[in-house]
PDB file of N, CA and C in Angstrom:
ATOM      1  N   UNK I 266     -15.997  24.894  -8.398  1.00 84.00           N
ATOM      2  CA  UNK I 266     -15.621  24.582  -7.040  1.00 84.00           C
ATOM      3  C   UNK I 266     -14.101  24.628  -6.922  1.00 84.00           C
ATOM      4  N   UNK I 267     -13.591  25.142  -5.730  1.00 90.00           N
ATOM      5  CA  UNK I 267     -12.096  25.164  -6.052  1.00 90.00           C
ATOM      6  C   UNK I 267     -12.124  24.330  -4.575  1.00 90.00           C
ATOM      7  N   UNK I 268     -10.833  24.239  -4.155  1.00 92.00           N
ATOM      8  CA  UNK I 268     -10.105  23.381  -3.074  1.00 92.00           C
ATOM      9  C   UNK I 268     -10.151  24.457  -1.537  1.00 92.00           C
ATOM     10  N   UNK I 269     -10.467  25.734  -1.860  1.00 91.00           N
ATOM     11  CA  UNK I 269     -10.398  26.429  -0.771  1.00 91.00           C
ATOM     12  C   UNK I 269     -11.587  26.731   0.235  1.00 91.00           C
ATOM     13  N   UNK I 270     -12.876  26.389  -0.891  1.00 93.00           N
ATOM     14  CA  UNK I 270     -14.499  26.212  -0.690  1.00 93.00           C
ATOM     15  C   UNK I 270     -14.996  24.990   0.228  1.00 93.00           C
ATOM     16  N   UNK I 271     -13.871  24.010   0.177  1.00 96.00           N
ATOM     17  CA  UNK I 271     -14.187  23.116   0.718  1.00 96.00           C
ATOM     18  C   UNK I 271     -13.496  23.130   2.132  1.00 96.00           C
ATOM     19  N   UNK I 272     -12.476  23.444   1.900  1.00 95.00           N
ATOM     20  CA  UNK I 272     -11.005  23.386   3.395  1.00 95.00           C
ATOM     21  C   UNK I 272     -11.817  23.833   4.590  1.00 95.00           C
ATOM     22  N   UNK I 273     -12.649  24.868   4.508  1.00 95.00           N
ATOM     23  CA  UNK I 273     -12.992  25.671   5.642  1.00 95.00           C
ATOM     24  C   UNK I 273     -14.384  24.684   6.101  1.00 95.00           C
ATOM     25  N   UNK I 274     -14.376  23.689   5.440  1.00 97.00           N
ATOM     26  CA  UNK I 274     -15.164  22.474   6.114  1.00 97.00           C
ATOM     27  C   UNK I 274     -15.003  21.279   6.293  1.00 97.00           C
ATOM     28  N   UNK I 275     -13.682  21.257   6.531  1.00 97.00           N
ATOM     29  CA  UNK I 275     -12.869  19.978   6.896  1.00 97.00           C
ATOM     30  C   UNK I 275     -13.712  19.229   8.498  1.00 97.00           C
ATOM     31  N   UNK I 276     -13.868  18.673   8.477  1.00 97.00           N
ATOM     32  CA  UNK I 276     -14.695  18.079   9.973  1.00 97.00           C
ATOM     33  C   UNK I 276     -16.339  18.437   9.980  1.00 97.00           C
ATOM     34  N   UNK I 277     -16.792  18.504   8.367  1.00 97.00           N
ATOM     35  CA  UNK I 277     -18.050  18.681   8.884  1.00 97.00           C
ATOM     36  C   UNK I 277     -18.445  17.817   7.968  1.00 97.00           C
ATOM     37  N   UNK I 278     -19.931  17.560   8.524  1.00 97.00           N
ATOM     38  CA  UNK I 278     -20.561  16.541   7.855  1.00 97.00           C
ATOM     39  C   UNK I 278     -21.691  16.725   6.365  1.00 97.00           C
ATOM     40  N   UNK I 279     -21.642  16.199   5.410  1.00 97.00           N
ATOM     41  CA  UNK I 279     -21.911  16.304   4.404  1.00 97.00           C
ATOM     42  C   UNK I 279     -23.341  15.044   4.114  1.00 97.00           C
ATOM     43  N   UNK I 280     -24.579  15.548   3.509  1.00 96.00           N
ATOM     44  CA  UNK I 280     -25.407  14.327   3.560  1.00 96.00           C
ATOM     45  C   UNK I 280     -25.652  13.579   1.853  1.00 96.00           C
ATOM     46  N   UNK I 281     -25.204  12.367   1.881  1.00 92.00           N
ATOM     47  CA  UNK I 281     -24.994  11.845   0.567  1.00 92.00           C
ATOM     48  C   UNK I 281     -26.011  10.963   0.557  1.00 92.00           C
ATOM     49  N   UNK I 282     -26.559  10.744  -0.933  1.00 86.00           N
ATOM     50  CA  UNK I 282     -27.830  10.916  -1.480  1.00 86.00           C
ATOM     51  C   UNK I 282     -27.468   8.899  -1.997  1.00 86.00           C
ATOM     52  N   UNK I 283     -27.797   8.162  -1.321  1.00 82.00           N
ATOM     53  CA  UNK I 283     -27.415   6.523  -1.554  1.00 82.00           C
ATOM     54  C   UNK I 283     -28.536   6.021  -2.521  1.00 82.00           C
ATOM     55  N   UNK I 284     -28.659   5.228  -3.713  1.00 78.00           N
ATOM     56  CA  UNK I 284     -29.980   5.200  -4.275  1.00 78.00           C
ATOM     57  C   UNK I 284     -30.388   3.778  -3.650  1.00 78.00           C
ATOM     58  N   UNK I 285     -31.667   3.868  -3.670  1.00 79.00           N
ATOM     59  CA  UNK I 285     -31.982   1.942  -2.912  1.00 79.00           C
ATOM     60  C   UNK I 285     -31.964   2.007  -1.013  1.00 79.00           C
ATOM     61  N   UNK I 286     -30.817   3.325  -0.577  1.00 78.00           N
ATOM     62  CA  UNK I 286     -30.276   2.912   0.504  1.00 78.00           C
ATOM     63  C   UNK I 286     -30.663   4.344   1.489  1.00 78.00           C
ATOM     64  N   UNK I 287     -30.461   4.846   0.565  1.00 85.00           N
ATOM     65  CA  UNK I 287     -31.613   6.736   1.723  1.00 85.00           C
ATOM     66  C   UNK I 287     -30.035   7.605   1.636  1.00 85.00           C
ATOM     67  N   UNK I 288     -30.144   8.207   2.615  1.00 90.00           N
ATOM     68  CA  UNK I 288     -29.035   9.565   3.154  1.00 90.00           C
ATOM     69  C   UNK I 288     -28.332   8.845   4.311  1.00 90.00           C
ATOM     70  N   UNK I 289     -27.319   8.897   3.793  1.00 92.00           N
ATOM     71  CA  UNK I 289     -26.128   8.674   4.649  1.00 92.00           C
ATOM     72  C   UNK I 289     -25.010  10.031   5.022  1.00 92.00           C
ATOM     73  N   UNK I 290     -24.640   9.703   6.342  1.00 95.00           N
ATOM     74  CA  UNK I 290     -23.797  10.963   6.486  1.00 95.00           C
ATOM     75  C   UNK I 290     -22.808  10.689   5.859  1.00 95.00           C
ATOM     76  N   UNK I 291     -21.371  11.528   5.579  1.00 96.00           N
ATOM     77  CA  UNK I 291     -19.938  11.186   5.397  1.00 96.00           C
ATOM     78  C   UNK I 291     -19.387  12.732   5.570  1.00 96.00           C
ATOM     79  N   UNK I 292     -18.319  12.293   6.424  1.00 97.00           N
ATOM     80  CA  UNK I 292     -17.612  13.607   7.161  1.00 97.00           C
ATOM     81  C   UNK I 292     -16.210  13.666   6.113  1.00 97.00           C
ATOM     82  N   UNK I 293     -16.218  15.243   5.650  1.00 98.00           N
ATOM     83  CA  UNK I 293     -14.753  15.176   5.279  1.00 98.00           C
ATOM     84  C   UNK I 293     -13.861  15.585   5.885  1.00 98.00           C
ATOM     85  N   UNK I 294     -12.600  14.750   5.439  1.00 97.00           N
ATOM     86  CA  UNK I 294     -11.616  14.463   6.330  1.00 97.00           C
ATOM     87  C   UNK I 294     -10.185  15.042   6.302  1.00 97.00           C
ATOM     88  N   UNK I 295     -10.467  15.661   4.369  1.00 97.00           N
ATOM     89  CA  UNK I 295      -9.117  15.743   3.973  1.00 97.00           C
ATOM     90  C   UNK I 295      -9.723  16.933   2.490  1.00 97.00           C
ATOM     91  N   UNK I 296      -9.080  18.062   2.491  1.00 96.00           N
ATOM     92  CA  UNK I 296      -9.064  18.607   1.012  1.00 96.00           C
ATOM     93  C   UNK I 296      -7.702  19.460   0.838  1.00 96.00           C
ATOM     94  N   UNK I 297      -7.196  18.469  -0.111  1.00 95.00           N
ATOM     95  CA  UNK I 297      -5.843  19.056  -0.220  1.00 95.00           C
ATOM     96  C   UNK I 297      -5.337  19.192  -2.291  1.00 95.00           C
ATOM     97  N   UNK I 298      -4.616  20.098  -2.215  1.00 92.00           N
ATOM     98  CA  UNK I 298      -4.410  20.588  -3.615  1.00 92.00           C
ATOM     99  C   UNK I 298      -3.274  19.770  -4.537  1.00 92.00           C
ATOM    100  N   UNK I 299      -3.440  19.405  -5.835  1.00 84.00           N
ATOM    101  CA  UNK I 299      -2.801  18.822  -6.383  1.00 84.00           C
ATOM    102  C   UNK I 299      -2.055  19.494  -7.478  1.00 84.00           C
ATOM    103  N   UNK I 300      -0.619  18.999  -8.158  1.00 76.00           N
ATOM    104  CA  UNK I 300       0.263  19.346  -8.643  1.00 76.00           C
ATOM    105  C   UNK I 300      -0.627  19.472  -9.909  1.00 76.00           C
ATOM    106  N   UNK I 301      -0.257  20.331 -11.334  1.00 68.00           N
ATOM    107  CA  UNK I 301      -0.498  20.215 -12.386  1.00 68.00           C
ATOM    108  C   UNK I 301      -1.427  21.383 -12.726  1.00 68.00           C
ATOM    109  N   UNK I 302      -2.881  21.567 -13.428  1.00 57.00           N
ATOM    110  CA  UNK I 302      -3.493  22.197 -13.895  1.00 57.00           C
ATOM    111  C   UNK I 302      -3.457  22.917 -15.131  1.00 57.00           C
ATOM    112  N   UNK I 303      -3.902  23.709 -15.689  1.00 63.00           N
ATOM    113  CA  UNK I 303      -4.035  24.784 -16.713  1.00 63.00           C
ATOM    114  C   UNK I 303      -4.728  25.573 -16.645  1.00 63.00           C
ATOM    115  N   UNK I 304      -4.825  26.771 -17.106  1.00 61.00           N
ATOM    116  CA  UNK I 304      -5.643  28.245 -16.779  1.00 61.00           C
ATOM    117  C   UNK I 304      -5.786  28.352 -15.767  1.00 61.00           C
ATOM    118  N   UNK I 305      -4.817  28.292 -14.788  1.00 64.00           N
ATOM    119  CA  UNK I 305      -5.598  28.930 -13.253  1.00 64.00           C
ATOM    120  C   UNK I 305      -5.797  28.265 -12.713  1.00 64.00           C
ATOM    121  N   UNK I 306      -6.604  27.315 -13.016  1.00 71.00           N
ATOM    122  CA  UNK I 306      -7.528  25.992 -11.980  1.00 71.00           C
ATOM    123  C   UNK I 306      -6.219  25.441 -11.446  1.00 71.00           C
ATOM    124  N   UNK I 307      -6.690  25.246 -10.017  1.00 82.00           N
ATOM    125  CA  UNK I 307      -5.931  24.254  -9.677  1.00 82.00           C
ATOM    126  C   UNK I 307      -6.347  23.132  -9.138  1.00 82.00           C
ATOM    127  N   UNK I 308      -5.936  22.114  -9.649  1.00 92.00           N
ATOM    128  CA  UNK I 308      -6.317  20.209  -9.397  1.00 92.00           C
ATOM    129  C   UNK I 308      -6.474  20.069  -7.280  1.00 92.00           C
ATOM    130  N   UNK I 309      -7.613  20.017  -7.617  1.00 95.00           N
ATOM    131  CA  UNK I 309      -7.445  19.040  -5.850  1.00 95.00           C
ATOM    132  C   UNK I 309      -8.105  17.857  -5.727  1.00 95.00           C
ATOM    133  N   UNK I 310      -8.068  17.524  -4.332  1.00 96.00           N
ATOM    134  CA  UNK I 310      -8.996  16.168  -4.190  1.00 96.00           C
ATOM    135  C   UNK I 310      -9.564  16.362  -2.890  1.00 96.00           C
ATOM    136  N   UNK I 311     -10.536  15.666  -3.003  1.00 97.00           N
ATOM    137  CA  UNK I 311     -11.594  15.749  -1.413  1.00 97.00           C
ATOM    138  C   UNK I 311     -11.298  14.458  -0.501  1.00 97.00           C
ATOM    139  N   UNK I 312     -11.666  14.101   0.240  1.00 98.00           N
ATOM    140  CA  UNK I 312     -11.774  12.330   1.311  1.00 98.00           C
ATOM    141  C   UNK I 312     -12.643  12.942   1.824  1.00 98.00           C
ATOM    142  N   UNK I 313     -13.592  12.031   2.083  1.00 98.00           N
ATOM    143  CA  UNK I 313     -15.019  11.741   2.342  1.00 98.00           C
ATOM    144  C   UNK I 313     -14.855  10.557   3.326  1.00 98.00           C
ATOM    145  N   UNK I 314     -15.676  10.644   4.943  1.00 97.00           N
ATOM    146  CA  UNK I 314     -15.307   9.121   5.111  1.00 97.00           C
ATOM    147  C   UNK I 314     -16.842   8.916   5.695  1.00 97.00           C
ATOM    148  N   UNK I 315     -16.827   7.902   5.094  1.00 95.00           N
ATOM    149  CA  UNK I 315     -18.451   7.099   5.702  1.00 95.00           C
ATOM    150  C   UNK I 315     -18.111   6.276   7.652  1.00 95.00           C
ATOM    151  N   UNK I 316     -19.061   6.008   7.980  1.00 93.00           N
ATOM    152  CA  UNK I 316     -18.940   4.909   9.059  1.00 93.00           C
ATOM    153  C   UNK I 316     -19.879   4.066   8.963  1.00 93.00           C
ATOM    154  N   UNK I 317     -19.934   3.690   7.834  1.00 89.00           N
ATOM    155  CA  UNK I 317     -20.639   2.473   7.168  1.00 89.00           C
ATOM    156  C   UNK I 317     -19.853   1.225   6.707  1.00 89.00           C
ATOM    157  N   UNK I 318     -19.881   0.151   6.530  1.00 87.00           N
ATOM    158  CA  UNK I 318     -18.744  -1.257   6.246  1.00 87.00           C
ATOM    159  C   UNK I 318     -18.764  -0.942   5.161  1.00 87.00           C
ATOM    160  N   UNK I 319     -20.730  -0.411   4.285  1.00 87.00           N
ATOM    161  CA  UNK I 319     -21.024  -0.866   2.758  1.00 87.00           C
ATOM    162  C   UNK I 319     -20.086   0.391   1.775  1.00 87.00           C
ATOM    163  N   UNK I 320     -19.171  -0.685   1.078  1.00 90.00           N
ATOM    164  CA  UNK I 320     -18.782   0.449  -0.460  1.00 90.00           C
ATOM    165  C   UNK I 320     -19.870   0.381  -1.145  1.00 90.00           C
ATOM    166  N   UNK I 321     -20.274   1.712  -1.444  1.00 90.00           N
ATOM    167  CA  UNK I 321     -21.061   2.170  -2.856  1.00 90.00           C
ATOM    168  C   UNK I 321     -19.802   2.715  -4.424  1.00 90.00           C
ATOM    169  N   UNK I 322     -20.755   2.344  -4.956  1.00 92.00           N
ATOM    170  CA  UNK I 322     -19.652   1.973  -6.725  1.00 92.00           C
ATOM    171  C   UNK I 322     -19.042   3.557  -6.602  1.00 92.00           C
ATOM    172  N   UNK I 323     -18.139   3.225  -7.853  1.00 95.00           N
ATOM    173  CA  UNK I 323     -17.628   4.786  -7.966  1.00 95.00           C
ATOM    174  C   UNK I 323     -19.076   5.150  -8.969  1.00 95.00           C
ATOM    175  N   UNK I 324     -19.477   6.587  -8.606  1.00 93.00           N
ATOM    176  CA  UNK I 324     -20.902   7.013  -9.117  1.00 93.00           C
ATOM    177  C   UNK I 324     -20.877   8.927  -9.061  1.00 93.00           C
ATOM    178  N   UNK I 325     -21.907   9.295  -9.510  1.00 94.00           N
ATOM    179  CA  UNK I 325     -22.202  10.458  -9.299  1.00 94.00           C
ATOM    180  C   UNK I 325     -23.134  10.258  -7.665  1.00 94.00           C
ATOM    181  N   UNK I 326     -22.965  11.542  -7.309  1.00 93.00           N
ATOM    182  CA  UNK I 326     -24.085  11.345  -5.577  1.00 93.00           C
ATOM    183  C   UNK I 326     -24.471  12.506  -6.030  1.00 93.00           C
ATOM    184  N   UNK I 327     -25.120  12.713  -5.162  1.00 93.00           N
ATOM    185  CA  UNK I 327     -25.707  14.120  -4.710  1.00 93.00           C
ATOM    186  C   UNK I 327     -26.088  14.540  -3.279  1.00 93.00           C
ATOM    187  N   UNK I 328     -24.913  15.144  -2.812  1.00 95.00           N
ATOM    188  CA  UNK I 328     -24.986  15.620  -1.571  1.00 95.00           C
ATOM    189  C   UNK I 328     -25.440  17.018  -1.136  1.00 95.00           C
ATOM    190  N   UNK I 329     -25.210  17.121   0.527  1.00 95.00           N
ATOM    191  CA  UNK I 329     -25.654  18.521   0.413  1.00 95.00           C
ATOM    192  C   UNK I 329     -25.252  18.911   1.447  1.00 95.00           C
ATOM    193  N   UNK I 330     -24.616  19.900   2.111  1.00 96.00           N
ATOM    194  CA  UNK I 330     -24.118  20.382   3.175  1.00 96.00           C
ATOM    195  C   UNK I 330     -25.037  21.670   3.706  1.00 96.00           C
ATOM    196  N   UNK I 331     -24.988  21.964   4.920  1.00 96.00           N
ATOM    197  CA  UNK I 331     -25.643  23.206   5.295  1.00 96.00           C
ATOM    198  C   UNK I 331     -25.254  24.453   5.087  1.00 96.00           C
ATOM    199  N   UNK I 332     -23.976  24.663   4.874  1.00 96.00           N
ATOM    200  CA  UNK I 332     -23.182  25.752   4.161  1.00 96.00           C
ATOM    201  C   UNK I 332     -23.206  25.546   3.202  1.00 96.00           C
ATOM    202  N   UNK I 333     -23.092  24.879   2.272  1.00 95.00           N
ATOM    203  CA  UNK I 333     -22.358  24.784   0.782  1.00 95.00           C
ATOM    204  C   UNK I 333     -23.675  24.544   0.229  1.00 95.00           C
ATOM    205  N   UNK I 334     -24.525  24.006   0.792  1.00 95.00           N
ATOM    206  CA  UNK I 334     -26.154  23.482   0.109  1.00 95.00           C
ATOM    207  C   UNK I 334     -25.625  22.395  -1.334  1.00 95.00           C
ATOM    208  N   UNK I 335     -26.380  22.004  -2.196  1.00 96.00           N
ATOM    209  CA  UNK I 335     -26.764  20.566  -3.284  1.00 96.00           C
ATOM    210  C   UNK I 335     -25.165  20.896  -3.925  1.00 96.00           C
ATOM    211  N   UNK I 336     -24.791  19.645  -3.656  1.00 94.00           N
ATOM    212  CA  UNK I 336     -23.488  19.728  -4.552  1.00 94.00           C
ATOM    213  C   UNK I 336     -23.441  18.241  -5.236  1.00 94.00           C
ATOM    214  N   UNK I 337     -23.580  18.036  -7.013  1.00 94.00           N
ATOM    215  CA  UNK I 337     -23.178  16.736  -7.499  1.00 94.00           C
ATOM    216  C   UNK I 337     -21.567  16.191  -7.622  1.00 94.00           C
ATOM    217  N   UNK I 338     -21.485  15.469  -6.823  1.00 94.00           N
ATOM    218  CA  UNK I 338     -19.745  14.936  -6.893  1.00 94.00           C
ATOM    219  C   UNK I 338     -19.916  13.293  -7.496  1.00 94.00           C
ATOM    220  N   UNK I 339     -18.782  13.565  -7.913  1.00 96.00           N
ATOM    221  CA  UNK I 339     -18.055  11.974  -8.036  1.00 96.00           C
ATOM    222  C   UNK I 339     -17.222  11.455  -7.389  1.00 96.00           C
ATOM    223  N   UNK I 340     -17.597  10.420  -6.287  1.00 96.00           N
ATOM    224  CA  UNK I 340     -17.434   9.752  -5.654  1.00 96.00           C
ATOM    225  C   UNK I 340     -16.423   8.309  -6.381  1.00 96.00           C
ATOM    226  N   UNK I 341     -15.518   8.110  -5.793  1.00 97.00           N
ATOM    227  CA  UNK I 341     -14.920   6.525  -5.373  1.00 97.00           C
ATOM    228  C   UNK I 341     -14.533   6.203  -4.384  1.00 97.00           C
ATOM    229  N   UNK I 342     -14.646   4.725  -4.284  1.00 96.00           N
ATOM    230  CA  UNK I 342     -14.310   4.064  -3.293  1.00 96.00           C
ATOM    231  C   UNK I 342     -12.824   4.171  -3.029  1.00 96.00           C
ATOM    232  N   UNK I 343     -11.835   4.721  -1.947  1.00 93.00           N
ATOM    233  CA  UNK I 343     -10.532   5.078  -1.958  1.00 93.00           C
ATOM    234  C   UNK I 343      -9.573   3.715  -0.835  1.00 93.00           C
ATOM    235  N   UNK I 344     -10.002   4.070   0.402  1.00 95.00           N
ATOM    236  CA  UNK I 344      -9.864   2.569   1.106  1.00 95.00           C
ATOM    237  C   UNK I 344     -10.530   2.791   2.100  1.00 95.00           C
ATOM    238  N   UNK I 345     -10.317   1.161   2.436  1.00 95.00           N
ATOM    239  CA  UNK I 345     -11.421   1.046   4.294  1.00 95.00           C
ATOM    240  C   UNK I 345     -10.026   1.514   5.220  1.00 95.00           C
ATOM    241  N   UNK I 346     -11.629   2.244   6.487  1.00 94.00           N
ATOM    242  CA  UNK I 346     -10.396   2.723   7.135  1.00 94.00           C
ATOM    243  C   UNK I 346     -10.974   1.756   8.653  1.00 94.00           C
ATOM    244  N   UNK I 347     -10.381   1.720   9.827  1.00 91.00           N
ATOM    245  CA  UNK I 347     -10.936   1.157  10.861  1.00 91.00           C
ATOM    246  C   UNK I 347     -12.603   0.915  11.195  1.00 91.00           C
ATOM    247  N   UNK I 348     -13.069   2.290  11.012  1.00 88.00           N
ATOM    248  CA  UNK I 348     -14.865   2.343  11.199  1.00 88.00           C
ATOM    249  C   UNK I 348     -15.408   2.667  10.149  1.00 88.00           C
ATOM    250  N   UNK I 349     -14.933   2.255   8.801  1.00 94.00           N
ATOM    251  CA  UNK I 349     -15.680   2.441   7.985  1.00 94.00           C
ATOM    252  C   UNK I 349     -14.988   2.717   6.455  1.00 94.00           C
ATOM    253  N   UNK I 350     -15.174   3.337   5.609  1.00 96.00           N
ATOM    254  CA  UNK I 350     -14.856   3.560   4.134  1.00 96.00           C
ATOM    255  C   UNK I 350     -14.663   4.954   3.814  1.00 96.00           C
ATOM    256  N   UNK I 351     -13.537   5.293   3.424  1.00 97.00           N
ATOM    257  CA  UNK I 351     -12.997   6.621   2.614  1.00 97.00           C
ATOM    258  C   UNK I 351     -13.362   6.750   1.163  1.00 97.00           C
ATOM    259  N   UNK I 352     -13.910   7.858   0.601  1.00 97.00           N
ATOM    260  CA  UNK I 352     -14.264   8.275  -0.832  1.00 97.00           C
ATOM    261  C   UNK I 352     -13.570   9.406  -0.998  1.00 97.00           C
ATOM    262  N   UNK I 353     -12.869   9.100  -2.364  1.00 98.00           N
ATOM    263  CA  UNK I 353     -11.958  10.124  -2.789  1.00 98.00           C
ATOM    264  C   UNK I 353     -13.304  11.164  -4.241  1.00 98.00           C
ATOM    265  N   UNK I 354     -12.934  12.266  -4.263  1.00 97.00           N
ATOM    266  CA  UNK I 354     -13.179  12.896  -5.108  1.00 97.00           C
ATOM    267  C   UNK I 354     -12.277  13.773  -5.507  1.00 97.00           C
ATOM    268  N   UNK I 355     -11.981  13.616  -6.925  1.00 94.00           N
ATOM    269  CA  UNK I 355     -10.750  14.698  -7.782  1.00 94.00           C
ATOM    270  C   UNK I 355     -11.196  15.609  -8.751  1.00 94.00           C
ATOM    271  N   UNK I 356     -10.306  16.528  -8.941  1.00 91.00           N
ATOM    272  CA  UNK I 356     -10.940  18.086  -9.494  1.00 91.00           C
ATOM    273  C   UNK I 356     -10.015  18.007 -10.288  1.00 91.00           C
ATOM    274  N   UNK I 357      -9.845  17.876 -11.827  1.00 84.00           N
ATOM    275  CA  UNK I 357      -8.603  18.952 -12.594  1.00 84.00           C
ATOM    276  C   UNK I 357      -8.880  20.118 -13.089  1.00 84.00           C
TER     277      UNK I 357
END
């Protein structure tokens, strides 16, 4: 997955896989590229934002988008924002 796969779906909604708790939406908000890497790759990070109060742990999910279809990410809790909770995910 690189950082450019994701950009062109900035504002869309993504369905994450909650265990105990069902499918929750979370819209991303933010995919932007980070300093550093090796071979090529380059480091980014995703924001994810729920409009839910509840933090879920930092975990593996399993989401799935209608373009991008089953994607396993790792999820953390990053901060609360007004309506809800931001999840960061990082790539090196």
């Amino acid at each position: 997955m690189t950082c450019n796969e994701f950009a062109g779906h900035v504002g869309t909604t993504f369905s994450l896989g909650v265990p105990r708790v069902g499918i929750m939406p979370l819209t991303l908000v933010e995919a932007s590229r980070r300093r550093g890497g090796e071979g090529g790759r380059v480091p980014f990070s995703l924001v994810f934002r729920s409009s839910s109060d509840e933090t879920w742990p930092h975990s593996t999910y399993q989401m799935t988008h209608p373009v991008m279809g089953r994607i396993d990410i790792v999820l953390a809790p990053f901060r609360r924002v007004e309506n809800g909770v931001d999840y960061v995910a990082t790539f090196d």
